[in-house]
Tab-separated table of C-alpha atoms and ligand atoms in Angstrom:
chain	number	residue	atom	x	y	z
A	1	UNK	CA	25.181	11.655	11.419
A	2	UNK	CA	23.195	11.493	8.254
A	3	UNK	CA	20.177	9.391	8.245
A	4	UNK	CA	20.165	6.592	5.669
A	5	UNK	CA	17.341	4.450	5.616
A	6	UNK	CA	17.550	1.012	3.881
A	7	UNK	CA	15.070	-0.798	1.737
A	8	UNK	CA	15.530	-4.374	1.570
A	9	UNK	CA	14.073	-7.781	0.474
A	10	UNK	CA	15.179	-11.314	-0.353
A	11	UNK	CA	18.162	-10.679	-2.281
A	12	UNK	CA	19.385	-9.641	0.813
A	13	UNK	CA	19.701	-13.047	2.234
A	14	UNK	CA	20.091	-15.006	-1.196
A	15	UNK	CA	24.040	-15.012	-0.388
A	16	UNK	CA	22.874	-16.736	3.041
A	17	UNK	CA	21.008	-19.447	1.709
A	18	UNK	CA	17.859	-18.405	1.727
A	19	UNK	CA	15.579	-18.572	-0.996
A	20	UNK	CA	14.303	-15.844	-3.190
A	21	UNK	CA	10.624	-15.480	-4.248
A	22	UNK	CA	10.675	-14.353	-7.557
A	23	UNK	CA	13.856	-15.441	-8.683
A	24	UNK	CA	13.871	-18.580	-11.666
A	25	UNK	CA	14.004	-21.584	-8.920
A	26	UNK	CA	12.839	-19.307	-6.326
A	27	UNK	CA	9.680	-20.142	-3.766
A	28	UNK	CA	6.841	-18.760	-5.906
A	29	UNK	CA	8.004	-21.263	-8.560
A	30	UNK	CA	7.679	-24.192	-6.573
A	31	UNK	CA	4.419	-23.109	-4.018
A	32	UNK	CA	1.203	-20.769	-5.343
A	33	UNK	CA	0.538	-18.058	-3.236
A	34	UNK	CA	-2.876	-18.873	-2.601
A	35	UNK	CA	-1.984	-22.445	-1.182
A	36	UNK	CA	0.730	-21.476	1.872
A	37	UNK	CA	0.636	-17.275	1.762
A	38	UNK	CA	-2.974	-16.147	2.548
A	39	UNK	CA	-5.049	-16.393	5.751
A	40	UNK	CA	-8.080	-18.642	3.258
A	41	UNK	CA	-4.590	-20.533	2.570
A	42	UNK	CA	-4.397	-21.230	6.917
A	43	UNK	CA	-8.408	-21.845	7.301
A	44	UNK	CA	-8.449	-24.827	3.943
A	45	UNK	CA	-5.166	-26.223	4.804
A	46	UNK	CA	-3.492	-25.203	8.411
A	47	UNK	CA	-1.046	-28.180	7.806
A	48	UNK	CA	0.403	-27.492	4.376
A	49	UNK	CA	0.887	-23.979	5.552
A	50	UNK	CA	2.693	-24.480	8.572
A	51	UNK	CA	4.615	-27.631	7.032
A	52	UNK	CA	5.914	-24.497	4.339
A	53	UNK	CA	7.126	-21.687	7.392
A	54	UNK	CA	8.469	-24.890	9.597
A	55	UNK	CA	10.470	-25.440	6.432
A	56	UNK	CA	11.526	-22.253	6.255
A	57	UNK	CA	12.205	-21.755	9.509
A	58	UNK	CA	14.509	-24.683	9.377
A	59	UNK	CA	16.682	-23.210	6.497
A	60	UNK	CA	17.035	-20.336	8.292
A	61	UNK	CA	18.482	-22.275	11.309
A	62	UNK	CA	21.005	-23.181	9.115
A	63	UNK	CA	22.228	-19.683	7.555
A	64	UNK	CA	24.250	-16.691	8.778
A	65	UNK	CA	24.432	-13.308	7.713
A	66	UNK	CA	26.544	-12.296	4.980
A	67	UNK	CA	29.094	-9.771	3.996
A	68	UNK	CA	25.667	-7.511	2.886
A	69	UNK	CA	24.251	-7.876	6.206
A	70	UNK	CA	27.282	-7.049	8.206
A	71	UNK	CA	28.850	-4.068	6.255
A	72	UNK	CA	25.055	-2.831	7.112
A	73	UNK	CA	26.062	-3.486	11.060
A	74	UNK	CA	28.960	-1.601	10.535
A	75	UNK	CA	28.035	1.564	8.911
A	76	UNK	CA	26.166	1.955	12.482
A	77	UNK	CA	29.544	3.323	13.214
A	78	UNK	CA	29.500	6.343	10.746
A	79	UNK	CA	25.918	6.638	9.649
A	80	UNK	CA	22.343	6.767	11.264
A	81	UNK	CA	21.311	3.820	9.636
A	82	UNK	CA	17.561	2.259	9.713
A	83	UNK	CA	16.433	-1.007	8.227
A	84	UNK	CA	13.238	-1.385	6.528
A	85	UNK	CA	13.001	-5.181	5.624
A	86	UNK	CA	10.232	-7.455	4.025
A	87	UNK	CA	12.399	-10.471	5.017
A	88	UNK	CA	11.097	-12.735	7.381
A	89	UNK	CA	14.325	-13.840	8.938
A	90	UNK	CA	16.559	-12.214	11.204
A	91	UNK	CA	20.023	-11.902	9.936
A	92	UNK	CA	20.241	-8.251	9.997
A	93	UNK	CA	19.793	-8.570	13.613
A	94	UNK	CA	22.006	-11.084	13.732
A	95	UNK	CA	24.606	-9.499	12.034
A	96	UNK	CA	24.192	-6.631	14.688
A	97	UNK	CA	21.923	-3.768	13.025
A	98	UNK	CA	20.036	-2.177	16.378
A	99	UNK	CA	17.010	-0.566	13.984
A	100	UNK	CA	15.394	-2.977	12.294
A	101	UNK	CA	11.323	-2.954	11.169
A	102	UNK	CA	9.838	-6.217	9.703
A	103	UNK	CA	6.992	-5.210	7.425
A	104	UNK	CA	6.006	-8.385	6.731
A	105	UNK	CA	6.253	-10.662	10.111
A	106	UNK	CA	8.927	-12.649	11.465
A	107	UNK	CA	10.013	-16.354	11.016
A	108	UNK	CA	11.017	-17.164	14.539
A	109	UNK	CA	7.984	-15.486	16.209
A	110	UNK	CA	4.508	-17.117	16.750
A	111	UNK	CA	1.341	-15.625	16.931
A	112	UNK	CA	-2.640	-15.971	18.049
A	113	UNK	CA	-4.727	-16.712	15.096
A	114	UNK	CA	-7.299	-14.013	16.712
A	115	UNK	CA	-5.139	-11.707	17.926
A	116	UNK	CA	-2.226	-9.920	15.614
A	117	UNK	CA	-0.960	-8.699	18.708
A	118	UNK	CA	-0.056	-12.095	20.972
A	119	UNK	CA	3.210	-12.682	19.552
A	120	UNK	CA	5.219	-15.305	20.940
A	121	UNK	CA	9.350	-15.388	20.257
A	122	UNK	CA	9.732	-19.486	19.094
A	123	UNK	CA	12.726	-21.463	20.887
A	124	UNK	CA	15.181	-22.569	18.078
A	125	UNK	CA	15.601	-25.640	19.753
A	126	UNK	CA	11.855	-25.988	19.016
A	127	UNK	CA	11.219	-24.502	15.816
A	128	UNK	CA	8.280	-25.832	14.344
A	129	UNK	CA	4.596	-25.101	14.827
A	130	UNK	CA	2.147	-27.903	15.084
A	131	UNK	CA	-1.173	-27.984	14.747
A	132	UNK	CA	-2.640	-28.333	18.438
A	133	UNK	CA	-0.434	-25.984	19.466
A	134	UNK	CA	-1.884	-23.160	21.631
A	135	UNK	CA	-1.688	-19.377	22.237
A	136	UNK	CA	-2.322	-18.059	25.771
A	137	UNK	CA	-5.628	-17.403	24.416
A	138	UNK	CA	-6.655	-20.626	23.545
A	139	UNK	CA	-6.449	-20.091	19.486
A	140	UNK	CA	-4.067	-22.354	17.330
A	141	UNK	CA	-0.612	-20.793	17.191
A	142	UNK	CA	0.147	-19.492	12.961
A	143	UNK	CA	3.113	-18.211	11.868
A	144	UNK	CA	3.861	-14.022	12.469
A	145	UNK	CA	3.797	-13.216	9.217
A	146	UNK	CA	1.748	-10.766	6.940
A	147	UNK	CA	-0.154	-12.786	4.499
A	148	UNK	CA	-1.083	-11.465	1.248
A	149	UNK	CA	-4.643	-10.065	2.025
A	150	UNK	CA	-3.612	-9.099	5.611
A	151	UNK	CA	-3.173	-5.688	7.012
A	152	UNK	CA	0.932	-4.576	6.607
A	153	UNK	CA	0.761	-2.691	10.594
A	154	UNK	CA	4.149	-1.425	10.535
A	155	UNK	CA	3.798	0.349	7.267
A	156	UNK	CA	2.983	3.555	8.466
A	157	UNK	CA	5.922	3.997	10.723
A	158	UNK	CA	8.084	2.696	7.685
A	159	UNK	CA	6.396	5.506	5.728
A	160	UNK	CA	7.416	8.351	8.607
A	161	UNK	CA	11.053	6.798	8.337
A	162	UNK	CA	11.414	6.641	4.844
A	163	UNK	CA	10.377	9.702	5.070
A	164	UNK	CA	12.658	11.277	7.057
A	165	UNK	CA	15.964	9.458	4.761
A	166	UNK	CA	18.611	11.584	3.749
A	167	UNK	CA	19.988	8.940	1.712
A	168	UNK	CA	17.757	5.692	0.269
A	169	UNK	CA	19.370	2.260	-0.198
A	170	UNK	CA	17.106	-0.358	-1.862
A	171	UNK	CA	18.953	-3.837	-1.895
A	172	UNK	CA	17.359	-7.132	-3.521
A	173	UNK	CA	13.704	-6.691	-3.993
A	174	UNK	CA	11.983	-7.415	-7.452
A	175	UNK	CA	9.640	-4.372	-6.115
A	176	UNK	CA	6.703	-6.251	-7.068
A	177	UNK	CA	4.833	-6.079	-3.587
A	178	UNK	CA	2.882	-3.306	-2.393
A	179	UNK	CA	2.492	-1.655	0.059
A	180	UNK	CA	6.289	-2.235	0.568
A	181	UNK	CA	7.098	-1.138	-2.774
A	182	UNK	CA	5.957	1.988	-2.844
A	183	UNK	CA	8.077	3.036	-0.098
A	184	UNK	CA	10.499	4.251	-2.538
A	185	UNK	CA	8.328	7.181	-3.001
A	186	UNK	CA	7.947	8.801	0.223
A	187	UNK	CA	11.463	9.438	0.305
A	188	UNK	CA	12.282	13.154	0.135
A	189	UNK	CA	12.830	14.247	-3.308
A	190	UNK	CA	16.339	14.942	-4.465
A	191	UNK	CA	17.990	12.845	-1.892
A	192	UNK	CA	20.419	10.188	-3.593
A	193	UNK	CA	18.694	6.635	-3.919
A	194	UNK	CA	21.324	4.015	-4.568
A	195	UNK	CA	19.601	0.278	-5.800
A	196	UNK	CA	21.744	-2.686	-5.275
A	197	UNK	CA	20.473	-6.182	-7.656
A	198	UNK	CA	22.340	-8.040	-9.797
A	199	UNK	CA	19.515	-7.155	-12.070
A	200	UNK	CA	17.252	-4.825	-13.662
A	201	UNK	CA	14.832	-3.276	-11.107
A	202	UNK	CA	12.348	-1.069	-12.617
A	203	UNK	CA	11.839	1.911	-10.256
A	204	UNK	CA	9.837	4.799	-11.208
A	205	UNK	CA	11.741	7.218	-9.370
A	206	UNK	CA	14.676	10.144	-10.854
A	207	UNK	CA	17.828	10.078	-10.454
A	208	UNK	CA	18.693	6.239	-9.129
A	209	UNK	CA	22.245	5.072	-8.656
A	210	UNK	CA	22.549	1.431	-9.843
A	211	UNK	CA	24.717	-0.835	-8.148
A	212	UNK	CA	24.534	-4.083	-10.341
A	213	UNK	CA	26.304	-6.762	-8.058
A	214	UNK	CA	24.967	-9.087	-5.216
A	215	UNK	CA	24.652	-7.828	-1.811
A	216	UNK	CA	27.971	-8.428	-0.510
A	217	UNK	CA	29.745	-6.929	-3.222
A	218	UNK	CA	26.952	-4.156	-3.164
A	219	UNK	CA	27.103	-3.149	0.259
A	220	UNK	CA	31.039	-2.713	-0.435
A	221	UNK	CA	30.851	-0.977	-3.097
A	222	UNK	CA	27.814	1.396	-1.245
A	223	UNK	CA	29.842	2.254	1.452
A	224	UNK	CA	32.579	3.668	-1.151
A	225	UNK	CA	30.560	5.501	-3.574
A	226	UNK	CA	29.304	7.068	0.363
A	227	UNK	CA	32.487	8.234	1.017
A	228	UNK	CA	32.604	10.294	-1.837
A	229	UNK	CA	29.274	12.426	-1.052
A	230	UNK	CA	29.162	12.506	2.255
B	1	OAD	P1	11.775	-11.225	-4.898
B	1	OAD	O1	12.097	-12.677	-4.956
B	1	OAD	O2	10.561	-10.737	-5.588
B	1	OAD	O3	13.005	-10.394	-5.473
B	1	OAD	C1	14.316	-10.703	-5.099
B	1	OAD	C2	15.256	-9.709	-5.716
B	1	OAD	O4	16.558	-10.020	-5.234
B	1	OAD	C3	15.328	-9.764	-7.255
B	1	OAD	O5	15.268	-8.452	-7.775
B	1	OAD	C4	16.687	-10.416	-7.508
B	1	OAD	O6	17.312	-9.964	-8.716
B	1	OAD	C5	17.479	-9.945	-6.303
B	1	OAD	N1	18.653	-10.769	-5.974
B	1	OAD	C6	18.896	-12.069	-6.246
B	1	OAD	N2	20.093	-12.441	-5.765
B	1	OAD	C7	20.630	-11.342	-5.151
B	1	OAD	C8	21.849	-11.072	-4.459
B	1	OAD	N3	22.784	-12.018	-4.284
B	1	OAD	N4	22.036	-9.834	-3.966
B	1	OAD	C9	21.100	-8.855	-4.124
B	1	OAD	N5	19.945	-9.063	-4.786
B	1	OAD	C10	19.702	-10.277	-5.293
B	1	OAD	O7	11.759	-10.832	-3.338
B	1	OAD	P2	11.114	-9.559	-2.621
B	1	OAD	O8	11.098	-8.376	-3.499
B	1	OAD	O9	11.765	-9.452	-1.289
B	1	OAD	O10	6.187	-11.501	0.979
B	1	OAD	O11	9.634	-10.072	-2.405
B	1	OAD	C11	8.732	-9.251	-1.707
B	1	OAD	C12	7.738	-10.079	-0.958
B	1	OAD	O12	7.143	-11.047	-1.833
B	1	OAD	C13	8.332	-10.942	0.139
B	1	OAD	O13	8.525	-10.232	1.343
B	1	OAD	C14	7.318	-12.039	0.297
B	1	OAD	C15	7.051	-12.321	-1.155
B	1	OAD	O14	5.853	-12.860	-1.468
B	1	OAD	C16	5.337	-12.306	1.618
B	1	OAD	O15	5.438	-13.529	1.637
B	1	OAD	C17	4.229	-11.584	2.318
C-alpha cells in the first residue's frame, strides 16, 4: 500500500462547525494570543483561559466529522494513510482514522500543570475544567494543549513520518505556524504534494497540486485525481 501522509489544520473541521483561527471571523480575531494561548496567558489569568478551551470544548460536543474527515477513514481501505493534525479536536478519530498524531494537544484531554506527561482523558458528560480542579499530583488541572512558547513533543516523530510519505496531502492550514509548518519540507523530494483550501496557500515547495475547494469536496476530488497515479 503506498504511504500517504496527511497534513492538516482547521480548515479541516470548518465544515464541522468549528472555528478557524486565521480566517476573517475566525478565533484570533476575536481573542489575542497572548491572553488565552500561552503558558504567561495560564499563570496572569487561569480563568479566562480555561473559560476559552471549556468553550471550545463545548462546540466541539456539538460537531461531527464531515465528508473531509470520513473519505480520510475510508482511504484506510486502499492506502497507508497517516494523519498529522494541529487540530485540537478529535473528529478524525471519530470519523474512524486509526493513525492519528496531535501536534498541538488535545481538547478532551487534561493535563498536570507540572508535568506534560499526566494526561487525563476528560468525561464529555463533564467537560469543563475548573479552577480547583486537581491532577493526581496535586497541581491545577490546564488544558492538553501546546501553547505558543511551549515545546511541540510530537514533532519529531511527525518529522520521521513525513518523512517517510510517498504522497503529501496538506488540507486547511494558513501554514503560518511553525514548527508544524515546516513539515512540508521533510517530505521526500519529488513525491506528489496535493494542497486542499479554498484559498491561496503560499507553500515554498515544487511541484504542488492545488485543490481549491473545501474539505469535503477536496477530499473527493483527492481520492480521484489518486486514482489516476497510483
Ligand atoms: P488557520 O486558521 O491559520 O488556517 C485555516 C485554513 O483553513 C486557511 O488556509 C483557510 O483558507 C482554510 N479553510 C477555511 N475553510 C476551509 C474548508 N471548508 N476546507 C478546507 N480549508 C478551509 O488554521 P491553522 O493553519 O490550522 O495552534 O492554524 C495553525 C495553528 O494556529 C492552530 O493549530 C492553532 C492556531 O493558533 C494553537 O493554538 C497552538
Amino acid at each position: 500500500m503506498k504511504k500517504i501522509v496527511v497534513l492538516t489544520g482547521a480548515g479541516m473541521s470548518a465544515e464541522s462547525g468549528i472555528s478557524t483561527f486565521r480566517d476573517s471571523g475566525g478565533l484570533w480575531e476575536q481573542y489575542r494570543i497572548e491572553d488565552v494561548a500561552t503558558p504567561e496567558a495560564f499563570s496572569r489569568n487561569p480563568q479566562l483561559v480555561l473559560d476559552f478551551y471549556n468553550m471550545r470544548r463545548r462546540e466541539l460536543l456539538k460537531a461531527s466529522p464531515n465528508k473531509g474527515h470520513a473519505g480520510l477513514a475510508e482511504m484506510q481501505d486502499e492506502y497507508d494513510i497517516s494523519i498529522i493534525t494541529q487540530n485540537v479536536d478529535n473528529l478524525h478519530e471519530k470519523a474512524g482514522s486509526r493513525r492519528v498524531l496531535h501536534l498541538h494537544g488535545e481538547l478532551m484531554k487534561a493535563r498536570s500543570s507540572v508535568n506534560p506527561d499526566l494526561i487525563i482523558d476528560i468525561d464529555p458528560e463533564n467537560p469543563e475544567i475548573k479552577l480547583g480542579d486537581k491532577a493526581p499530583d496535586g497541581s491545577q488541572m490546564r488544558p492538553h494543549i501546546v501553547w505558543f512558547g511551549e515545546a511541540v513533543p510530537m514533532m519529531y516523530e511527525a518529522e520521521r513520518e513525513v518523512g517517510k510519505a510517498e504522497v503529501l496531502v496538506v488540507i486547511g492550514t494558513s501554514l503560518n505556524v511553525y514548527p508544524a509548518a515546516g513539515l512540508v519540507h521533510y517530505a521526500p523530494a519529488g513525491i506528489p504534494v496535493y494542497l486542499i483550501d479554498p484559498q491561496e496557500v503560499a507553500v515554498h515547495r515544487q511541484g504542488v497540486h492545488f485543490i481549491k475547494k473545501g474539505a469535503s469536496e477536496g477530499v473527493a476530488e483527492l481520492r480521484k485525481l489518486l486514482k489516476e497515479i497510483i
